[in-house]
PDB file of C-alpha atoms in Angstrom:
ATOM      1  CA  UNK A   1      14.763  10.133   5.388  1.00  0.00           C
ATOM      2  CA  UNK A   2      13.964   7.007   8.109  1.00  0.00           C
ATOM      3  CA  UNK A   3      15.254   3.914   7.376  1.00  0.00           C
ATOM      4  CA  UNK A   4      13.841   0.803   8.870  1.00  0.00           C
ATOM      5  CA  UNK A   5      15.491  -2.557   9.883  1.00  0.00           C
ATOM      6  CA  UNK A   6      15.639  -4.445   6.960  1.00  0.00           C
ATOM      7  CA  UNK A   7      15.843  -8.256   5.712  1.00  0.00           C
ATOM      8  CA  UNK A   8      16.607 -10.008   1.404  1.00  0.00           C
ATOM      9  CA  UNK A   9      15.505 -13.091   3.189  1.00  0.00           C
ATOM     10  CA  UNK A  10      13.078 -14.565   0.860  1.00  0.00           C
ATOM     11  CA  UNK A  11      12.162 -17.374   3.701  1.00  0.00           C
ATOM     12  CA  UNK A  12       9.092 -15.340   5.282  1.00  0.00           C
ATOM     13  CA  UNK A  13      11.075 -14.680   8.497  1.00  0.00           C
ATOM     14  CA  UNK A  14      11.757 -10.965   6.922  1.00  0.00           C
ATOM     15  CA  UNK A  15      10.027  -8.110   9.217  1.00  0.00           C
ATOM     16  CA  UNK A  16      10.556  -7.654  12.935  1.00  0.00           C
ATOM     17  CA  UNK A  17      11.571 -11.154  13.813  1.00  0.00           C
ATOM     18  CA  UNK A  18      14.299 -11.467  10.759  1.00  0.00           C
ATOM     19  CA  UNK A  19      15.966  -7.890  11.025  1.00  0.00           C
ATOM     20  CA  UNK A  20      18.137  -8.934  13.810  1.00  0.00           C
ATOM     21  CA  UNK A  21      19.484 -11.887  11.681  1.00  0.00           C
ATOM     22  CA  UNK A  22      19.397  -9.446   8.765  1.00  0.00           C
ATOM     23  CA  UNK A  23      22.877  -9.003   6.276  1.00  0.00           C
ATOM     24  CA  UNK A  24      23.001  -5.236   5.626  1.00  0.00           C
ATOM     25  CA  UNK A  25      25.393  -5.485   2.239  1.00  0.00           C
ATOM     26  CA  UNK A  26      22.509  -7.778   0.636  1.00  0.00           C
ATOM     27  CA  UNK A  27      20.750  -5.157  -1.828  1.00  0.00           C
ATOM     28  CA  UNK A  28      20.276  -7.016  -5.242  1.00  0.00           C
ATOM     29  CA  UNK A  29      17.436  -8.828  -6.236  1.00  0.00           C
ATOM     30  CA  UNK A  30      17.684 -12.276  -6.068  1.00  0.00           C
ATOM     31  CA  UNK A  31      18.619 -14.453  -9.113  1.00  0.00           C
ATOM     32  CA  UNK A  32      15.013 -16.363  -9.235  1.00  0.00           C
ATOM     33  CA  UNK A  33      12.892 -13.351  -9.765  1.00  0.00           C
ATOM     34  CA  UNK A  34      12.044 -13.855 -13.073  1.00  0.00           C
ATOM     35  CA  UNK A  35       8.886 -10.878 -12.958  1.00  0.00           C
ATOM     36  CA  UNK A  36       8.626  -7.806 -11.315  1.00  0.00           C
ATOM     37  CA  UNK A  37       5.342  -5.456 -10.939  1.00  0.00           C
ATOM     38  CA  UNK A  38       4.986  -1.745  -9.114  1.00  0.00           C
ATOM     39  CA  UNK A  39       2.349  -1.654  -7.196  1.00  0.00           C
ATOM     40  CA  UNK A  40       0.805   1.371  -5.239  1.00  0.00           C
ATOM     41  CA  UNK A  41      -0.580   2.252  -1.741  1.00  0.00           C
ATOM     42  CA  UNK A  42      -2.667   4.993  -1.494  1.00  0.00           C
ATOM     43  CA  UNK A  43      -4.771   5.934   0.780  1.00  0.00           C
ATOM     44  CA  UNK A  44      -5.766   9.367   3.532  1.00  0.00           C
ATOM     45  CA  UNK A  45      -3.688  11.134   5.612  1.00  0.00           C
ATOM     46  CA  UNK A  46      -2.460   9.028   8.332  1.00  0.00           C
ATOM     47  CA  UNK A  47      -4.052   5.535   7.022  1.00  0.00           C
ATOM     48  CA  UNK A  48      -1.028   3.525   7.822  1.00  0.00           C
ATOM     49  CA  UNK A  49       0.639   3.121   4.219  1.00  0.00           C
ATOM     50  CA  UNK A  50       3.935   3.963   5.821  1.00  0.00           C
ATOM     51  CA  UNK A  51       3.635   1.274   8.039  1.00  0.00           C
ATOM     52  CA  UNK A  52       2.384  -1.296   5.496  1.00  0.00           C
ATOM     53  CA  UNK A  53       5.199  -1.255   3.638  1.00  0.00           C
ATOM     54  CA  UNK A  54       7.480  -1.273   6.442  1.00  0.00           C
ATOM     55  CA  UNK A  55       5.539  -4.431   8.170  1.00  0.00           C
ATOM     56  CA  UNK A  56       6.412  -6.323   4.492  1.00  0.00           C
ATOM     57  CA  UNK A  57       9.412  -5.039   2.486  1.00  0.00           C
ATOM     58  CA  UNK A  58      12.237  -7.532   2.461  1.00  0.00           C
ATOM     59  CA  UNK A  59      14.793  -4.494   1.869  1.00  0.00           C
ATOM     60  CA  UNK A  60      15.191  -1.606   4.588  1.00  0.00           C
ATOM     61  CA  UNK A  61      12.121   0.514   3.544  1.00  0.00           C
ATOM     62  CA  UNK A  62      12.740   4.466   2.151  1.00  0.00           C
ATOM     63  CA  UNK A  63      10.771   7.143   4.233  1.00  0.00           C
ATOM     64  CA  UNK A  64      10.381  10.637   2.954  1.00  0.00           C
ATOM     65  CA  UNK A  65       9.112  11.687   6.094  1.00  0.00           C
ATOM     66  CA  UNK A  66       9.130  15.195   7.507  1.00  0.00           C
ATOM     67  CA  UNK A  67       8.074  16.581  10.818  1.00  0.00           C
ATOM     68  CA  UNK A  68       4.298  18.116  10.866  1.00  0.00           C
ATOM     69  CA  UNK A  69       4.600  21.572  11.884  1.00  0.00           C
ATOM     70  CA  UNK A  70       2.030  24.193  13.042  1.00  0.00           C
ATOM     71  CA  UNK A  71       1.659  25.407   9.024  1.00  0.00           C
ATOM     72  CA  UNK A  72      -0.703  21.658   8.752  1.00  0.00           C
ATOM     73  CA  UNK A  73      -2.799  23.038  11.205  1.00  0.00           C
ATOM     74  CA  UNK A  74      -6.000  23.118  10.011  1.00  0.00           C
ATOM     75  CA  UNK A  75      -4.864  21.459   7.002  1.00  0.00           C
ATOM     76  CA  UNK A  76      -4.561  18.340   8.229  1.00  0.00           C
ATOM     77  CA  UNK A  77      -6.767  16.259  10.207  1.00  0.00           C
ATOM     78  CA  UNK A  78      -4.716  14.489  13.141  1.00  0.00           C
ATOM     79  CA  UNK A  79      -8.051  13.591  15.235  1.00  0.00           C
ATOM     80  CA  UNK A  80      -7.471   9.890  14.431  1.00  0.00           C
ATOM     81  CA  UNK A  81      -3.362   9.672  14.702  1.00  0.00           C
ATOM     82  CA  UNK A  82      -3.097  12.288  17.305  1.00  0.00           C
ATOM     83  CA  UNK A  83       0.245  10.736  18.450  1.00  0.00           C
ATOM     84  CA  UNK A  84       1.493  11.338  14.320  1.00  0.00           C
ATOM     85  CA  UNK A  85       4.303  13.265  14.618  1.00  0.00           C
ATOM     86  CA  UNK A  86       5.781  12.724  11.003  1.00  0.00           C
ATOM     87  CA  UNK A  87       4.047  12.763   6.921  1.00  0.00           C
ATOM     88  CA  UNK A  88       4.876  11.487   4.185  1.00  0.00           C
ATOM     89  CA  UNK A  89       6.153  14.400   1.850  1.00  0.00           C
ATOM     90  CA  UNK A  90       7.232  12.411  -1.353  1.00  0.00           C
ATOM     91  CA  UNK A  91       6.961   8.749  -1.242  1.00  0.00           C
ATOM     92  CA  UNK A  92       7.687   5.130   0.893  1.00  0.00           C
ATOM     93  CA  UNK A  93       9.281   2.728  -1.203  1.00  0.00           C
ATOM     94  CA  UNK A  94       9.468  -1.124  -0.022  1.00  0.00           C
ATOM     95  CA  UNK A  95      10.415  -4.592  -2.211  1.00  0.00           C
ATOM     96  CA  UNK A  96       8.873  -7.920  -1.888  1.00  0.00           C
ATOM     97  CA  UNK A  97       8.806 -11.123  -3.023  1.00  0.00           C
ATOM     98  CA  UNK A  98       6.435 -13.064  -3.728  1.00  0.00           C
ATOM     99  CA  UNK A  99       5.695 -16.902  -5.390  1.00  0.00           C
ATOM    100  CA  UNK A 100       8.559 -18.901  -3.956  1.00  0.00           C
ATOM    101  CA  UNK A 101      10.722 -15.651  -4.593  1.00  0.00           C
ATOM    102  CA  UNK A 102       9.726 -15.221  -8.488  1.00  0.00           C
ATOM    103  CA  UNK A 103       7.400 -12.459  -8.779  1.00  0.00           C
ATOM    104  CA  UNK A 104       9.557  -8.957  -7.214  1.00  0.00           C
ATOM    105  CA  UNK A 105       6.602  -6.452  -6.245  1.00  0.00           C
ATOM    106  CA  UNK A 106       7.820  -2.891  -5.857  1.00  0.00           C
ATOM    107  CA  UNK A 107       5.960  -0.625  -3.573  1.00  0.00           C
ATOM    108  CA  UNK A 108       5.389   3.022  -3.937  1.00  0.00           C
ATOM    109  CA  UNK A 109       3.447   4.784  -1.386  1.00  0.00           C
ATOM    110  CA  UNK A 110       1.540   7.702  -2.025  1.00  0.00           C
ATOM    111  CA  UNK A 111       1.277  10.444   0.231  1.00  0.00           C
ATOM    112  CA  UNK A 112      -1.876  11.435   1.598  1.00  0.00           C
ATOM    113  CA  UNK A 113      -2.872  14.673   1.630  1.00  0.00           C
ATOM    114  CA  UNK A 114      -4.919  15.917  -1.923  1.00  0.00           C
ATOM    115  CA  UNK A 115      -2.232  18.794  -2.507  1.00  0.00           C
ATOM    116  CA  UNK A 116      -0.028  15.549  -3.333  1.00  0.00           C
ATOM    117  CA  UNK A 117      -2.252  14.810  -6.605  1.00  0.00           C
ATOM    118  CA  UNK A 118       0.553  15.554  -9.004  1.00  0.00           C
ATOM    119  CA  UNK A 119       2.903  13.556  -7.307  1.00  0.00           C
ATOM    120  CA  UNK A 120       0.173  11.150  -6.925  1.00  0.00           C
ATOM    121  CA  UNK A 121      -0.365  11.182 -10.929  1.00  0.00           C
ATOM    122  CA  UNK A 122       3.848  10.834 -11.402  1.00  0.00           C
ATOM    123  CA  UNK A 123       4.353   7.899  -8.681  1.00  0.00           C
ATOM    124  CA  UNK A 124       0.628   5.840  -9.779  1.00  0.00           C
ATOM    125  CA  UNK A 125       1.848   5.847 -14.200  1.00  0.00           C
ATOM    126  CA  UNK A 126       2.866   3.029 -15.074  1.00  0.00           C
ATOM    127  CA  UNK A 127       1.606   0.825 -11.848  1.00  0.00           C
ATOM    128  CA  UNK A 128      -0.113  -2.421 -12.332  1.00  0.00           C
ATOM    129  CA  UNK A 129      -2.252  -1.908  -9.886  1.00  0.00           C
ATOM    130  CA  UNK A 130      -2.929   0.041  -6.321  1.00  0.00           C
ATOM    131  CA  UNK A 131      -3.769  -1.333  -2.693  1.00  0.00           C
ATOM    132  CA  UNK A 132      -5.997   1.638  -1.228  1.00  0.00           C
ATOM    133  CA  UNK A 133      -6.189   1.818   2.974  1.00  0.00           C
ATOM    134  CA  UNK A 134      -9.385   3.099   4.143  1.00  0.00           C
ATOM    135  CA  UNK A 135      -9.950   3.928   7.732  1.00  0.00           C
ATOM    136  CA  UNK A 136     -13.814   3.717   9.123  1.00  0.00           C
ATOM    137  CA  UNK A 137     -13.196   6.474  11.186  1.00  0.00           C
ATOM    138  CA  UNK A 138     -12.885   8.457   7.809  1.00  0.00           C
ATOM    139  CA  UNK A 139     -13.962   6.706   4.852  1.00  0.00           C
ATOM    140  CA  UNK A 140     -14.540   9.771   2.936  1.00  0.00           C
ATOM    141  CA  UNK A 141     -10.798  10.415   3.355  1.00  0.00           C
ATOM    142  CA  UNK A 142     -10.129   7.622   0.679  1.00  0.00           C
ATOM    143  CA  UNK A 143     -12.403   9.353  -2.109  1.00  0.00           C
ATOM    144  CA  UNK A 144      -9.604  11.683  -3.729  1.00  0.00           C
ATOM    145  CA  UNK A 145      -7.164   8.699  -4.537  1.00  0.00           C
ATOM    146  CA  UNK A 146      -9.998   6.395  -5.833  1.00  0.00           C
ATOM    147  CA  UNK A 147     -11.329   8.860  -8.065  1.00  0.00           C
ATOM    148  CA  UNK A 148      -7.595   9.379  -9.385  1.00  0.00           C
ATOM    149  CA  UNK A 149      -7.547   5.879 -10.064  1.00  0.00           C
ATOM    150  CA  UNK A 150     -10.372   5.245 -11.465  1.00  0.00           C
ATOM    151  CA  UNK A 151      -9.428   8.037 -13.979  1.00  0.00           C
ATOM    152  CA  UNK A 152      -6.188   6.759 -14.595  1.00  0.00           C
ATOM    153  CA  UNK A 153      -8.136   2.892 -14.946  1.00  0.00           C
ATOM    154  CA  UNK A 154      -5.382   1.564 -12.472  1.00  0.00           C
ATOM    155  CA  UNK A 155      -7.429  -1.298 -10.896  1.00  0.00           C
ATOM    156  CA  UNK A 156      -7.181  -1.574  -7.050  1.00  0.00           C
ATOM    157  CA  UNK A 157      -8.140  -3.849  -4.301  1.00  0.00           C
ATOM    158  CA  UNK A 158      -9.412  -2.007  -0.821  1.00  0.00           C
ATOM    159  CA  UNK A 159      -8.002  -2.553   2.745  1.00  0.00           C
ATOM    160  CA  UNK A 160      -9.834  -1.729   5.838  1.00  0.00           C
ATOM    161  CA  UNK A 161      -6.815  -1.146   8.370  1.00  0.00           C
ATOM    162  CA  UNK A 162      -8.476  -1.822  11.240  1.00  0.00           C
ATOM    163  CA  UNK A 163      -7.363   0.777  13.801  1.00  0.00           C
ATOM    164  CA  UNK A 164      -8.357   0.214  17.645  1.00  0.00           C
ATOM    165  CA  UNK A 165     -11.891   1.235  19.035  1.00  0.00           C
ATOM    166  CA  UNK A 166     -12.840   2.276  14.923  1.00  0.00           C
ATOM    167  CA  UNK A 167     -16.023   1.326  14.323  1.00  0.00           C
ATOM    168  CA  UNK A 168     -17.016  -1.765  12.484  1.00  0.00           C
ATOM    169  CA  UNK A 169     -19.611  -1.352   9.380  1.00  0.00           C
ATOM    170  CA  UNK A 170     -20.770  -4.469   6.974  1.00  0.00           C
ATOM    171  CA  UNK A 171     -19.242  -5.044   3.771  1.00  0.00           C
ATOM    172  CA  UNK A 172     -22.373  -3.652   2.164  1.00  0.00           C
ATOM    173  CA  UNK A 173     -22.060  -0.843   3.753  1.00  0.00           C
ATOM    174  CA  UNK A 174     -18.516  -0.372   3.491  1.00  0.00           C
ATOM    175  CA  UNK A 175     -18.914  -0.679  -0.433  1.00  0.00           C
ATOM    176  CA  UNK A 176     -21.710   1.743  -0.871  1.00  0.00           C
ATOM    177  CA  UNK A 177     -19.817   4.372   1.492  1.00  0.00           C
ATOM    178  CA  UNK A 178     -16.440   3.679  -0.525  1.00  0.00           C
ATOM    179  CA  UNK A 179     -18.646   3.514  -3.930  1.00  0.00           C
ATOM    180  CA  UNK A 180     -17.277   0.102  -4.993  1.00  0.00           C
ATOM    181  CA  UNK A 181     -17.616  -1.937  -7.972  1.00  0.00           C
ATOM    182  CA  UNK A 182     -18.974  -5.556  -7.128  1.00  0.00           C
ATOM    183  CA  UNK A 183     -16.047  -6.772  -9.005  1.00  0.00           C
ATOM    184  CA  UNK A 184     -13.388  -4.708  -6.436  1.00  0.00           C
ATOM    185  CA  UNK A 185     -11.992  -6.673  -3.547  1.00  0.00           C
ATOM    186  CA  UNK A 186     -12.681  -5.645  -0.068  1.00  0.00           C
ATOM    187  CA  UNK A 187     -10.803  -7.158   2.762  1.00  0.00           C
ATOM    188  CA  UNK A 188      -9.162  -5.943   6.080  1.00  0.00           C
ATOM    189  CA  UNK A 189      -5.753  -5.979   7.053  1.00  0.00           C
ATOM    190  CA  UNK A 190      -3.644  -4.801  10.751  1.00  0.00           C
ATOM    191  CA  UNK A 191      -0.462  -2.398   8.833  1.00  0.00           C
ATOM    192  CA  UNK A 192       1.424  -3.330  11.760  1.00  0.00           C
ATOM    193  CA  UNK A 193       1.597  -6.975  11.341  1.00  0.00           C
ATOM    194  CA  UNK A 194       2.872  -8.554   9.035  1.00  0.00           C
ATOM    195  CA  UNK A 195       0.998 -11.649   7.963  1.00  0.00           C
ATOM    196  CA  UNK A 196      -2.434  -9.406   8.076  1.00  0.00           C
ATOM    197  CA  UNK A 197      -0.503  -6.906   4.859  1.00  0.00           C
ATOM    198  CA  UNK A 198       0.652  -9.832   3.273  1.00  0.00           C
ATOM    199  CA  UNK A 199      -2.754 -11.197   3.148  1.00  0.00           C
ATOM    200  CA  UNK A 200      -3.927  -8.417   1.578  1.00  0.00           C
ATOM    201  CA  UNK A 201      -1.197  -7.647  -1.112  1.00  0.00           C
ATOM    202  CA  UNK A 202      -2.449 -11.054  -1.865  1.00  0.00           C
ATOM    203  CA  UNK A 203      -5.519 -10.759  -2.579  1.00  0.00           C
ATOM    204  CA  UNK A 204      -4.739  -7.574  -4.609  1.00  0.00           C
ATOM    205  CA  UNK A 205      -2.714  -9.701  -6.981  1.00  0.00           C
ATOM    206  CA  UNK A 206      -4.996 -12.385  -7.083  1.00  0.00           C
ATOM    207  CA  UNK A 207      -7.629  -9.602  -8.415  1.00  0.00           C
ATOM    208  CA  UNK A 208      -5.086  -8.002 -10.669  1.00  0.00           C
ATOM    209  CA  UNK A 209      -4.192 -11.675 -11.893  1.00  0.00           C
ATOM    210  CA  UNK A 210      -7.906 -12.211 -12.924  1.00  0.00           C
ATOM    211  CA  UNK A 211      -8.015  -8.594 -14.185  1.00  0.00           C
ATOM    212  CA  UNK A 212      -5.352  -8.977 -17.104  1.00  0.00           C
ATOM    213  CA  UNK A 213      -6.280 -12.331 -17.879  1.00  0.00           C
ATOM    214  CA  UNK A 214      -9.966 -11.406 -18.635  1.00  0.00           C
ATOM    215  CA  UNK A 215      -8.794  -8.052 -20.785  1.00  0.00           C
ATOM    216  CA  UNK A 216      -6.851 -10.427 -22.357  1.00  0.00           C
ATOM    217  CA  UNK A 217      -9.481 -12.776 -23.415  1.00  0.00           C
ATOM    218  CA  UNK A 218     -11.320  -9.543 -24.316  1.00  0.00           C
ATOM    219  CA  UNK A 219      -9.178  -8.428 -26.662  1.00  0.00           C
ATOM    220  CA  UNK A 220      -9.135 -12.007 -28.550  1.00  0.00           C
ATOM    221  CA  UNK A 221     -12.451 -11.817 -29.412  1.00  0.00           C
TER     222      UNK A 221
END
């Protein structure tokens, strides 16, 4: 397991700038958080959900990481990460705070690879919703977990992470290819910075904000 430089500051200077000034013996959740929510990442093989979470949590991020060996050859497709020297074998796990340090969002990533489902279907029950990384170099990679959640009815904002030299499609295009609902949200994020995955957490909980409240004026009537 990797662990990365962590932060409980609360102050948005958490990440890369914060983890020098980070205290290591600061674990609990702080006293305001009055809510808490799991959230997902899913997402293909070598999307950048392990990064994600590690650009945002405000505790040192868990990796269940394991070195790829020749038995993924031909298994799985490195042509877009061909420096990726590490997968995710079980889960990333990253906490953040959000609302003025109210609202603690737990983050479980998902591996990527399909022979993950079941540990897919274990880590995704009981999530309020899922943040699904697409890559436009392989859009088709992102199928397997949006069909799981759409089975499951865990609703789910998209992120483009928006590697170098990928190509760029319009958002019409990008929601027929990804077979979107008008109502899902589409935006595009950098993993590696911070500000870019906080933006789109963001508008994942907006969406999941609106999504509960019109259920629950649904179920009024």
């Amino acid at each position: 397991m990797d662990f990365a430089p962590w932060s409980d500051r609360t102050d948005g200077s958490a990440g890369a700038e914060g983890a020098d000034r980070a205290d290591p013996s600061v674990t609990y959740v702080p006293a305001t958080v009055t809510r808490s929510a799991k959230i997902v990442v899913a997402g293909g093989f070598g999307v950048g959900k392990t990064t994600l979470i590690g650009s945002v949590s405000e505790v040192r991020p868990l990796r269940m990481e394991e070195p790829i060996t020749q038995a993924s050859a031909g298994v799985d497709d490195l042509r877009g990460t061909p420096h990726k020297t590490t997968t995710t074998v079980a889960m990333d796990f990253g906490r953040i705070h959000m609302a003025g340090g109210r609202i603690a969002l737990y983050l479980f990533g998902l591996p990527g690879q399909s022979r993950f489902q079941p540990l897919w279907e274990d880590l995704a029950e009981g999530a309020l919703g899922c943040l699904v990384l697409a890559d436009t170099r392989d859009l088709d990679a992102s199928h397997d977990a949006l069909g799981l959640l759409d089975s499951a009815g865990i609703p789910y904002a998209v992120a483009i992470n928006t590697f170098p030299g990928a190509p760029s499609y319009p958002e019409a295009e990008l929601r027929e290819a990804l077979a979107l609902e008008p109502q899902t949200p589409l935006t595009h994020c950098d993993a590696r910075d911070r500000t870019s995955s906080l933006h789109a957490l963001i508008t994942l909980t907006e969406y999941l904000t609106e999504h509960r409240s019109a259920a629950l004026l649904e179920s009024r009537r």
